[in-house]
Short mmCIF file of C-alpha atoms in Angstrom, two decimals:
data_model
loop_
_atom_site.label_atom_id
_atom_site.label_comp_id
_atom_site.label_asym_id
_atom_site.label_seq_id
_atom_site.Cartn_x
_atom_site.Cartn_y
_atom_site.Cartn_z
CA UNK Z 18 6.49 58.69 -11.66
CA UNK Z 19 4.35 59.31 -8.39
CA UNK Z 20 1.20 58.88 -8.76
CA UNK Z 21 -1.17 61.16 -7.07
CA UNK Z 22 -4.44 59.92 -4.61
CA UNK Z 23 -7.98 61.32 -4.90
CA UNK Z 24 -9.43 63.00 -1.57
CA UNK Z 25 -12.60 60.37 -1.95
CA UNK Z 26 -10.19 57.56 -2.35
CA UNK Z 27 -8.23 58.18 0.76
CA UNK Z 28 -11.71 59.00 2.59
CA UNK Z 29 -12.50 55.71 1.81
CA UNK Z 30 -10.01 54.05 2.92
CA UNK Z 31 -10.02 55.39 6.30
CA UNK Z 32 -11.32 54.42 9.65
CA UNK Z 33 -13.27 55.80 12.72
CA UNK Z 34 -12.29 55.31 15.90
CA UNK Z 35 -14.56 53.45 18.01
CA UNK Z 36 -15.64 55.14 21.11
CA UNK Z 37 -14.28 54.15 24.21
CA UNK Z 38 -16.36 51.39 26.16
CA UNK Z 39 -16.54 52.98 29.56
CA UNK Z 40 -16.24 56.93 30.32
CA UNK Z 41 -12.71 58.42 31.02
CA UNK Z 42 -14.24 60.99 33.03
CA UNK Z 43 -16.85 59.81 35.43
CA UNK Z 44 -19.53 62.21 36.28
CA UNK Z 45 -19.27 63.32 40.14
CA UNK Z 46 -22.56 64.84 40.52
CA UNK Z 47 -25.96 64.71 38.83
CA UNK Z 48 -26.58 65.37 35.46
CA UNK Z 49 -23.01 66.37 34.88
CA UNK Z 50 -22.55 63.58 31.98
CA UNK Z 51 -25.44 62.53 30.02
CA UNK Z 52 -25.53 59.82 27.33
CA UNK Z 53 -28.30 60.63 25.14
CA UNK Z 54 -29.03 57.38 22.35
CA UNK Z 55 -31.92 57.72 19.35
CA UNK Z 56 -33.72 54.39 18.43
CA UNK Z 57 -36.20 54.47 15.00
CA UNK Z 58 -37.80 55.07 12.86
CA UNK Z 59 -39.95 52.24 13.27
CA UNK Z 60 -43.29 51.61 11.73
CA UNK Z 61 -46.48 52.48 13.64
CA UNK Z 62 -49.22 50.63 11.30
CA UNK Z 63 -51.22 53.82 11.43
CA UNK Z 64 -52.02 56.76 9.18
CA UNK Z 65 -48.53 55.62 7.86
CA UNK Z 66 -46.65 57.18 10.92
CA UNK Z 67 -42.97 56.37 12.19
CA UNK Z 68 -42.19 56.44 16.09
CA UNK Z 69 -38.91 57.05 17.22
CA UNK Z 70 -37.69 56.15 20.88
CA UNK Z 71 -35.09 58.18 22.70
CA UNK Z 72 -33.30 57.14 25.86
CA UNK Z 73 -31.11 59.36 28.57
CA UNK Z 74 -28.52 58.19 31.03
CA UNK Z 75 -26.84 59.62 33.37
CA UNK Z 76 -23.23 58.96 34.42
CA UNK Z 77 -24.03 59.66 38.11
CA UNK Z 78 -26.76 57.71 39.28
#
């Protein structure tokens, strides 16, 4: 008898590539490739707020 996998079982089970540590395609002028990362939330103290922080990089320069 074969016996027959679930779609959430095999999603499970599988694995995400990483991404690559450096760029394969360098950026040859300015703001051709941007890297765009998202910190937070974090806690402000204050009127119970959250702050996020947001950084951009740019392949060129």
């Amino acid at each position: 008898d074969r016996i027959e996998s679930c779609r959430p079982c095999i999603q499970g089970k599988m694995k995400r590539k990483s991404f690559p540590k450096t760029s394969t395609m360098p950026g040859s002028s300015q703001l051709e490739h941007i890297h765009i990362d998202l910190y937070g939330p974090f806690p402000m103290g204050f009127l119970r707020s959250k702050c996020h922080f947001q950084t951009f990089t740019d392949d060129y320069t």
